[in-house]
PDB file of C-alpha atoms in Angstrom:
ATOM      1  CA  MET A   1      -8.059  20.241  -8.282  1.00  0.00           C
ATOM      2  CA  ASP A   2      -5.648  17.324  -8.947  1.00  0.00           C
ATOM      3  CA  ILE A   3      -5.855  14.001  -7.155  1.00  0.00           C
ATOM      4  CA  ALA A   4      -3.227  14.766  -4.517  1.00  0.00           C
ATOM      5  CA  GLU A   5      -4.822  18.148  -3.666  1.00  0.00           C
ATOM      6  CA  GLU A   6      -8.260  16.575  -3.389  1.00  0.00           C
ATOM      7  CA  GLN A   7      -6.876  13.853  -1.110  1.00  0.00           C
ATOM      8  CA  ARG A   8      -5.284  16.485   1.137  1.00  0.00           C
ATOM      9  CA  ALA A   9      -8.575  18.289   1.436  1.00  0.00           C
ATOM     10  CA  PHE A  10     -10.655  15.171   1.990  1.00  0.00           C
ATOM     11  CA  TYR A  11      -8.454  13.568   4.664  1.00  0.00           C
ATOM     12  CA  GLY A  12      -7.740  16.958   6.281  1.00  0.00           C
ATOM     13  CA  ALA A  13     -11.515  17.400   6.798  1.00  0.00           C
ATOM     14  CA  LEU A  14     -11.740  13.893   8.305  1.00  0.00           C
ATOM     15  CA  LEU A  15      -8.798  14.694  10.582  1.00  0.00           C
ATOM     16  CA  ASP A  16     -10.484  17.853  11.804  1.00  0.00           C
ATOM     17  CA  GLN A  17     -13.672  15.900  12.501  1.00  0.00           C
ATOM     18  CA  TYR A  18     -12.309  12.751  14.111  1.00  0.00           C
ATOM     19  CA  GLY A  19      -8.779  13.475  15.302  1.00  0.00           C
ATOM     20  CA  ASP A  20      -6.483  10.512  15.945  1.00  0.00           C
ATOM     21  CA  ASP A  21      -9.035   7.863  15.070  1.00  0.00           C
ATOM     22  CA  PRO A  22      -9.359   5.221  12.288  1.00  0.00           C
ATOM     23  CA  ARG A  23     -12.289   7.223  10.875  1.00  0.00           C
ATOM     24  CA  ALA A  24      -9.871  10.032  10.016  1.00  0.00           C
ATOM     25  CA  LEU A  25      -8.435   7.613   7.446  1.00  0.00           C
ATOM     26  CA  SER A  26     -11.909   6.553   6.208  1.00  0.00           C
ATOM     27  CA  HIS A  27     -11.863   3.291   8.136  1.00  0.00           C
ATOM     28  CA  ARG A  28     -15.113   2.306   9.837  1.00  0.00           C
ATOM     29  CA  ASP A  29     -13.465   1.270  13.102  1.00  0.00           C
ATOM     30  CA  GLN A  30     -10.287  -0.309  14.502  1.00  0.00           C
ATOM     31  CA  ALA A  31     -11.525  -3.880  13.981  1.00  0.00           C
ATOM     32  CA  THR A  32     -11.805  -3.459  10.188  1.00  0.00           C
ATOM     33  CA  GLN A  33      -8.644  -1.372  10.098  1.00  0.00           C
ATOM     34  CA  TYR A  34      -6.634  -4.107  11.822  1.00  0.00           C
ATOM     35  CA  GLU A  35      -8.204  -6.796   9.587  1.00  0.00           C
ATOM     36  CA  ARG A  36      -6.633  -4.916   6.647  1.00  0.00           C
ATOM     37  CA  PHE A  37      -3.333  -4.469   8.481  1.00  0.00           C
ATOM     38  CA  HIS A  38      -2.986  -8.214   9.205  1.00  0.00           C
ATOM     39  CA  ARG A  39      -3.420  -9.006   5.550  1.00  0.00           C
ATOM     40  CA  LEU A  40      -1.008  -6.340   4.413  1.00  0.00           C
ATOM     41  CA  ALA A  41       1.603  -7.640   6.855  1.00  0.00           C
ATOM     42  CA  ARG A  42       1.525 -11.091   5.441  1.00  0.00           C
ATOM     43  CA  LEU A  43       3.911  -9.572   2.900  1.00  0.00           C
ATOM     44  CA  PHE A  44       6.775 -10.048   5.402  1.00  0.00           C
ATOM     45  CA  GLU A  45       5.435 -12.985   7.330  1.00  0.00           C
ATOM     46  CA  GLY A  46       8.412 -15.163   8.333  1.00  0.00           C
ATOM     47  CA  ALA A  47      11.022 -12.444   7.659  1.00  0.00           C
ATOM     48  CA  SER A  48      14.041 -12.728   9.896  1.00  0.00           C
ATOM     49  CA  GLY A  49      16.043  -9.981  11.492  1.00  0.00           C
ATOM     50  CA  PRO A  50      15.321  -6.201  11.212  1.00  0.00           C
ATOM     51  CA  PHE A  51      13.671  -5.045   8.000  1.00  0.00           C
ATOM     52  CA  SER A  52      12.322  -1.713   6.768  1.00  0.00           C
ATOM     53  CA  VAL A  53       8.610  -1.017   6.099  1.00  0.00           C
ATOM     54  CA  HIS A  54       7.596   2.162   4.432  1.00  0.00           C
ATOM     55  CA  GLU A  55       3.878   3.043   4.566  1.00  0.00           C
ATOM     56  CA  VAL A  56       2.561   5.167   1.695  1.00  0.00           C
ATOM     57  CA  GLY A  57      -0.301   7.201   2.973  1.00  0.00           C
ATOM     58  CA  CYS A  58       0.834   6.712   6.546  1.00  0.00           C
ATOM     59  CA  GLY A  59      -1.902   8.867   8.065  1.00  0.00           C
ATOM     60  CA  MET A  60      -1.689   8.947  11.849  1.00  0.00           C
ATOM     61  CA  GLY A  61       0.744   6.039  11.996  1.00  0.00           C
ATOM     62  CA  HIS A  62      -1.804   3.427  13.050  1.00  0.00           C
ATOM     63  CA  PHE A  63       0.003   0.789  10.998  1.00  0.00           C
ATOM     64  CA  GLY A  64       3.200   1.672  12.832  1.00  0.00           C
ATOM     65  CA  GLU A  65       1.357   1.063  16.122  1.00  0.00           C
ATOM     66  CA  PHE A  66       0.215  -2.301  14.743  1.00  0.00           C
ATOM     67  CA  LEU A  67       3.787  -3.191  13.745  1.00  0.00           C
ATOM     68  CA  GLN A  68       5.058  -2.370  17.269  1.00  0.00           C
ATOM     69  CA  HIS A  69       2.781  -5.071  18.671  1.00  0.00           C
ATOM     70  CA  HIS A  70       2.956  -7.653  15.912  1.00  0.00           C
ATOM     71  CA  HIS A  71       6.297  -7.089  14.155  1.00  0.00           C
ATOM     72  CA  PRO A  72       8.570  -5.215  16.548  1.00  0.00           C
ATOM     73  CA  GLU A  73      11.560  -6.038  14.368  1.00  0.00           C
ATOM     74  CA  ALA A  74      10.203  -3.772  11.599  1.00  0.00           C
ATOM     75  CA  ARG A  75      11.767  -0.335  11.088  1.00  0.00           C
ATOM     76  CA  TYR A  76       8.760   1.838  10.263  1.00  0.00           C
ATOM     77  CA  SER A  77       8.749   5.020   8.140  1.00  0.00           C
ATOM     78  CA  GLY A  78       6.163   6.700   5.920  1.00  0.00           C
ATOM     79  CA  SER A  79       5.027   9.228   3.336  1.00  0.00           C
ATOM     80  CA  ASP A  80       1.779  11.176   3.126  1.00  0.00           C
ATOM     81  CA  VAL A  81       0.550  14.150   1.128  1.00  0.00           C
ATOM     82  CA  HIS A  82      -0.906  15.831   4.220  1.00  0.00           C
ATOM     83  CA  PRO A  83       1.637  17.507   6.527  1.00  0.00           C
ATOM     84  CA  SER A  84      -0.443  17.077   9.641  1.00  0.00           C
ATOM     85  CA  PHE A  85      -0.266  13.312   9.255  1.00  0.00           C
ATOM     86  CA  THR A  86       3.489  13.163   8.804  1.00  0.00           C
ATOM     87  CA  GLU A  87       3.996  15.535  11.763  1.00  0.00           C
ATOM     88  CA  SER A  88       1.869  13.246  13.921  1.00  0.00           C
ATOM     89  CA  CYS A  89       3.905  10.186  12.866  1.00  0.00           C
ATOM     90  CA  ALA A  90       7.152  11.939  13.584  1.00  0.00           C
ATOM     91  CA  ARG A  91       5.980  12.640  17.136  1.00  0.00           C
ATOM     92  CA  LYS A  92       4.827   9.025  17.651  1.00  0.00           C
ATOM     93  CA  PHE A  93       7.844   7.438  16.087  1.00  0.00           C
ATOM     94  CA  PRO A  94      10.868   9.706  16.651  1.00  0.00           C
ATOM     95  CA  GLN A  95      13.176   6.913  15.432  1.00  0.00           C
ATOM     96  CA  GLY A  96      11.510   6.879  12.012  1.00  0.00           C
ATOM     97  CA  THR A  97      11.573   9.249   9.055  1.00  0.00           C
ATOM     98  CA  PHE A  98       8.359  10.680   7.595  1.00  0.00           C
ATOM     99  CA  HIS A  99       7.947  12.680   4.445  1.00  0.00           C
ATOM    100  CA  THR A 100       5.252  15.015   3.165  1.00  0.00           C
ATOM    101  CA  ARG A 101       5.408  14.178  -0.532  1.00  0.00           C
ATOM    102  CA  ASP A 102       3.746  12.595  -3.571  1.00  0.00           C
ATOM    103  CA  ILE A 103       5.853   9.615  -4.562  1.00  0.00           C
ATOM    104  CA  VAL A 104       4.159   9.358  -7.982  1.00  0.00           C
ATOM    105  CA  ALA A 105       4.894  12.964  -8.966  1.00  0.00           C
ATOM    106  CA  SER A 106       8.536  12.606  -7.977  1.00  0.00           C
ATOM    107  CA  LEU A 107      10.105   9.226  -7.206  1.00  0.00           C
ATOM    108  CA  PRO A 108      12.171   9.487  -3.934  1.00  0.00           C
ATOM    109  CA  PRO A 109      15.825   8.253  -3.922  1.00  0.00           C
ATOM    110  CA  GLU A 110      15.359   5.974  -0.874  1.00  0.00           C
ATOM    111  CA  ARG A 111      14.744   2.262  -1.125  1.00  0.00           C
ATOM    112  CA  TYR A 112      12.953   0.066   1.479  1.00  0.00           C
ATOM    113  CA  ASP A 113      12.612  -3.661   1.986  1.00  0.00           C
ATOM    114  CA  TYR A 114       8.790  -3.502   1.920  1.00  0.00           C
ATOM    115  CA  LEU A 115       6.103  -0.885   1.145  1.00  0.00           C
ATOM    116  CA  THR A 116       2.469  -0.920   2.168  1.00  0.00           C
ATOM    117  CA  LEU A 117      -0.628   1.161   1.366  1.00  0.00           C
ATOM    118  CA  SER A 118      -4.073   0.798   2.883  1.00  0.00           C
ATOM    119  CA  GLY A 119      -7.393   2.311   1.794  1.00  0.00           C
ATOM    120  CA  THR A 120      -6.021   5.042  -0.537  1.00  0.00           C
ATOM    121  CA  PHE A 121      -7.287   3.392  -3.670  1.00  0.00           C
ATOM    122  CA  ASN A 122     -10.862   3.085  -2.362  1.00  0.00           C
ATOM    123  CA  VAL A 123     -11.918   6.759  -2.261  1.00  0.00           C
ATOM    124  CA  ARG A 124     -11.981   8.107  -5.799  1.00  0.00           C
ATOM    125  CA  LEU A 125     -13.860  11.316  -4.950  1.00  0.00           C
ATOM    126  CA  SER A 126     -14.357  13.399  -8.117  1.00  0.00           C
ATOM    127  CA  ALA A 127     -11.660  11.815 -10.283  1.00  0.00           C
ATOM    128  CA  THR A 128     -12.945  10.013 -13.387  1.00  0.00           C
ATOM    129  CA  PRO A 129     -12.545   6.240 -13.404  1.00  0.00           C
ATOM    130  CA  GLU A 130      -9.942   6.576 -16.197  1.00  0.00           C
ATOM    131  CA  ALA A 131      -7.922   9.166 -14.252  1.00  0.00           C
ATOM    132  CA  TRP A 132      -8.122   7.019 -11.106  1.00  0.00           C
ATOM    133  CA  ARG A 133      -6.888   3.954 -12.968  1.00  0.00           C
ATOM    134  CA  GLY A 134      -3.865   5.977 -14.135  1.00  0.00           C
ATOM    135  CA  PHE A 135      -3.275   7.104 -10.505  1.00  0.00           C
ATOM    136  CA  VAL A 136      -3.479   3.497  -9.275  1.00  0.00           C
ATOM    137  CA  GLU A 137      -1.084   2.223 -11.895  1.00  0.00           C
ATOM    138  CA  GLY A 138       1.348   5.064 -11.307  1.00  0.00           C
ATOM    139  CA  MET A 139       1.310   4.400  -7.571  1.00  0.00           C
ATOM    140  CA  LEU A 140       1.889   0.657  -8.004  1.00  0.00           C
ATOM    141  CA  ALA A 141       4.833   1.303 -10.311  1.00  0.00           C
ATOM    142  CA  ALA A 142       6.333   3.791  -7.823  1.00  0.00           C
ATOM    143  CA  MET A 143       5.962   1.393  -4.928  1.00  0.00           C
ATOM    144  CA  TYR A 144       7.568  -1.379  -6.960  1.00  0.00           C
ATOM    145  CA  ALA A 145      10.468   0.874  -7.822  1.00  0.00           C
ATOM    146  CA  LEU A 146      10.985   1.810  -4.141  1.00  0.00           C
ATOM    147  CA  CYS A 147      10.916  -1.727  -2.709  1.00  0.00           C
ATOM    148  CA  THR A 148      13.778  -4.250  -2.660  1.00  0.00           C
ATOM    149  CA  LYS A 149      11.554  -7.204  -1.658  1.00  0.00           C
ATOM    150  CA  GLY A 150       7.894  -6.438  -2.227  1.00  0.00           C
ATOM    151  CA  PHE A 151       4.795  -4.340  -1.567  1.00  0.00           C
ATOM    152  CA  SER A 152       1.172  -4.851  -0.473  1.00  0.00           C
ATOM    153  CA  VAL A 153      -1.922  -2.752  -1.104  1.00  0.00           C
ATOM    154  CA  ASN A 154      -5.676  -3.290  -0.848  1.00  0.00           C
ATOM    155  CA  PHE A 155      -8.666  -2.629  -3.049  1.00  0.00           C
ATOM    156  CA  LEU A 156     -12.441  -2.723  -2.902  1.00  0.00           C
ATOM    157  CA  THR A 157     -13.589  -5.662  -4.998  1.00  0.00           C
ATOM    158  CA  THR A 158     -16.036  -5.609  -7.847  1.00  0.00           C
ATOM    159  CA  PHE A 159     -17.512  -8.785  -6.329  1.00  0.00           C
ATOM    160  CA  HIS A 160     -19.593  -7.150  -3.593  1.00  0.00           C
ATOM    161  CA  ASP A 161     -23.168  -6.706  -2.468  1.00  0.00           C
ATOM    162  CA  PRO A 162     -24.726  -4.007  -4.738  1.00  0.00           C
ATOM    163  CA  GLU A 163     -26.452  -2.591  -1.646  1.00  0.00           C
ATOM    164  CA  TYR A 164     -23.103  -1.202  -0.512  1.00  0.00           C
ATOM    165  CA  THR A 165     -22.053   0.379  -3.830  1.00  0.00           C
ATOM    166  CA  ARG A 166     -21.177   4.124  -3.566  1.00  0.00           C
ATOM    167  CA  GLU A 167     -20.470   6.376  -6.494  1.00  0.00           C
ATOM    168  CA  GLU A 168     -17.471   8.083  -4.963  1.00  0.00           C
ATOM    169  CA  LEU A 169     -15.676   4.827  -4.268  1.00  0.00           C
ATOM    170  CA  TYR A 170     -13.478   2.808  -6.657  1.00  0.00           C
ATOM    171  CA  TYR A 171     -13.968  -0.955  -7.176  1.00  0.00           C
ATOM    172  CA  GLN A 172     -10.960  -2.532  -8.851  1.00  0.00           C
ATOM    173  CA  PRO A 173     -11.544  -5.551 -11.104  1.00  0.00           C
ATOM    174  CA  PRO A 174      -8.855  -8.129 -10.086  1.00  0.00           C
ATOM    175  CA  GLY A 175      -8.295  -9.391 -13.626  1.00  0.00           C
ATOM    176  CA  ALA A 176      -7.400  -5.938 -15.049  1.00  0.00           C
ATOM    177  CA  LEU A 177      -5.173  -5.343 -12.030  1.00  0.00           C
ATOM    178  CA  LEU A 178      -3.246  -8.575 -12.653  1.00  0.00           C
ATOM    179  CA  ASP A 179      -2.816  -7.747 -16.326  1.00  0.00           C
ATOM    180  CA  PHE A 180      -0.965  -4.609 -15.272  1.00  0.00           C
ATOM    181  CA  VAL A 181       1.064  -6.202 -12.473  1.00  0.00           C
ATOM    182  CA  VAL A 182       2.295  -9.145 -14.561  1.00  0.00           C
ATOM    183  CA  GLY A 183       2.741  -7.081 -17.735  1.00  0.00           C
ATOM    184  CA  LYS A 184       4.647  -4.187 -16.090  1.00  0.00           C
ATOM    185  CA  LEU A 185       5.927  -5.230 -12.692  1.00  0.00           C
ATOM    186  CA  SER A 186       6.416  -8.852 -11.608  1.00  0.00           C
ATOM    187  CA  ARG A 187       5.001 -12.313 -12.192  1.00  0.00           C
ATOM    188  CA  PHE A 188       5.233 -13.030  -8.472  1.00  0.00           C
ATOM    189  CA  TRP A 189       2.064 -11.937  -6.745  1.00  0.00           C
ATOM    190  CA  GLU A 190      -0.706 -13.024  -4.406  1.00  0.00           C
ATOM    191  CA  LEU A 191      -4.350 -11.982  -4.197  1.00  0.00           C
ATOM    192  CA  ASP A 192      -5.993 -12.459  -0.790  1.00  0.00           C
ATOM    193  CA  ALA A 193      -9.783 -12.147  -0.683  1.00  0.00           C
ATOM    194  CA  ALA A 194     -10.275 -14.597   2.186  1.00  0.00           C
ATOM    195  CA  GLY A 195     -11.345 -12.010   4.760  1.00  0.00           C
ATOM    196  CA  PRO A 196     -14.868 -10.825   5.648  1.00  0.00           C
ATOM    197  CA  LEU A 197     -14.646  -7.394   3.998  1.00  0.00           C
ATOM    198  CA  TYR A 198     -15.710  -6.688   0.405  1.00  0.00           C
ATOM    199  CA  GLU A 199     -12.094  -6.157  -0.671  1.00  0.00           C
ATOM    200  CA  TYR A 200      -8.857  -7.938  -1.390  1.00  0.00           C
ATOM    201  CA  THR A 201      -5.150  -7.476  -0.708  1.00  0.00           C
ATOM    202  CA  LEU A 202      -2.545  -7.605  -3.447  1.00  0.00           C
ATOM    203  CA  ARG A 203       1.046  -8.627  -2.526  1.00  0.00           C
ATOM    204  CA  VAL A 204       3.728  -8.282  -5.165  1.00  0.00           C
ATOM    205  CA  TYR A 205       7.306  -9.594  -4.833  1.00  0.00           C
ATOM    206  CA  ARG A 206      10.490  -8.750  -6.678  1.00  0.00           C
ATOM    207  CA  PRO A 207      11.915 -11.753  -8.593  1.00  0.00           C
ATOM    208  CA  GLU A 208      15.285 -11.436  -6.848  1.00  0.00           C
ATOM    209  CA  HIS A 209      13.600 -11.732  -3.465  1.00  0.00           C
ATOM    210  CA  VAL A 210      11.637 -14.805  -4.492  1.00  0.00           C
ATOM    211  CA  HIS A 211      14.805 -16.320  -6.040  1.00  0.00           C
ATOM    212  CA  ALA A 212      16.695 -15.784  -2.712  1.00  0.00           C
ATOM    213  CA  ARG A 213      13.951 -17.677  -0.926  1.00  0.00           C
ATOM    214  CA  HIS A 214      14.102 -20.543  -3.422  1.00  0.00           C
ATOM    215  CA  ALA A 215      17.838 -20.974  -3.809  1.00  0.00           C
ATOM    216  CA  ASP A 216      17.739 -24.669  -4.605  1.00  0.00           C
ATOM    217  CA  PRO A 217      19.200 -25.263  -8.121  1.00  0.00           C
ATOM    218  CA  ALA A 218      15.972 -27.106  -9.010  1.00  0.00           C
ATOM    219  CA  PHE A 219      14.283 -23.702  -9.261  1.00  0.00           C
ATOM    220  CA  ALA A 220      16.946 -21.939 -11.289  1.00  0.00           C
ATOM    221  CA  ARG A 221      15.133 -22.356 -14.599  1.00  0.00           C
ATOM    222  CA  TYR A 222      12.253 -20.199 -13.310  1.00  0.00           C
ATOM    223  CA  PHE A 223      14.478 -17.133 -12.781  1.00  0.00           C
ATOM    224  CA  ARG A 224      16.198 -16.723 -16.113  1.00  0.00           C
ATOM    225  CA  SER A 225      14.444 -13.512 -17.115  1.00  0.00           C
ATOM    226  CA  ALA A 226      15.952 -10.272 -15.846  1.00  0.00           C
ATOM    227  CA  PRO A 227      13.628  -8.091 -13.790  1.00  0.00           C
ATOM    228  CA  ARG A 228      11.759  -5.493 -15.835  1.00  0.00           C
ATOM    229  CA  PRO A 229      12.896  -1.862 -15.412  1.00  0.00           C
ATOM    230  CA  VAL A 230      10.120   0.206 -13.916  1.00  0.00           C
ATOM    231  CA  SER A 231       9.333   3.832 -14.827  1.00  0.00           C
ATOM    232  CA  PRO A 232       6.444   5.139 -12.725  1.00  0.00           C
TER     233      PRO A 232
END
């Protein structure tokens, strides 16, 4: 069973058990789910006018509900490997577009201002650590290719209480992650580990977006390099 198939089976079983509930997406409760959402949404903090946000692993659209309350100017859409999730999102957000697809296996043609992903990287299941690292890097590259401004994702941190360690979960070393991001994607990034959970949020920005926000000629010397092409 490949990673996408195992994810479909795992989250499908949670959906059958919990229904439209944060636990169906492997969140403990709404409080911890929304803590993650707030940190992901800092990606577009201060953005003006309407902008598009595409959630990878959109689940039941809980992030879309969060955006309706906190960022009503966002145009929400999503992708998921499980059809029941995308069907639910389409009912909740008839103005959005939702796709049942694996964006790593086949890069979609659409582009979005921002992309987000929450929790997907935490549950490794039976994949080997090496296979999971390849999945993570492929997903980050795909998200970078699909965004015009930036993306945000979250990870369980290796700096956690050993009491909470679980074999089926994946703990991402921040240093190795940044080696990949800076070496393959963009030098413009943020790590946010200031919350109460044993995890951190990565926000990555495209150079052209950062350049547009720092248009003063004094900063021109920092934007001489052309953006790297990305092949997920």
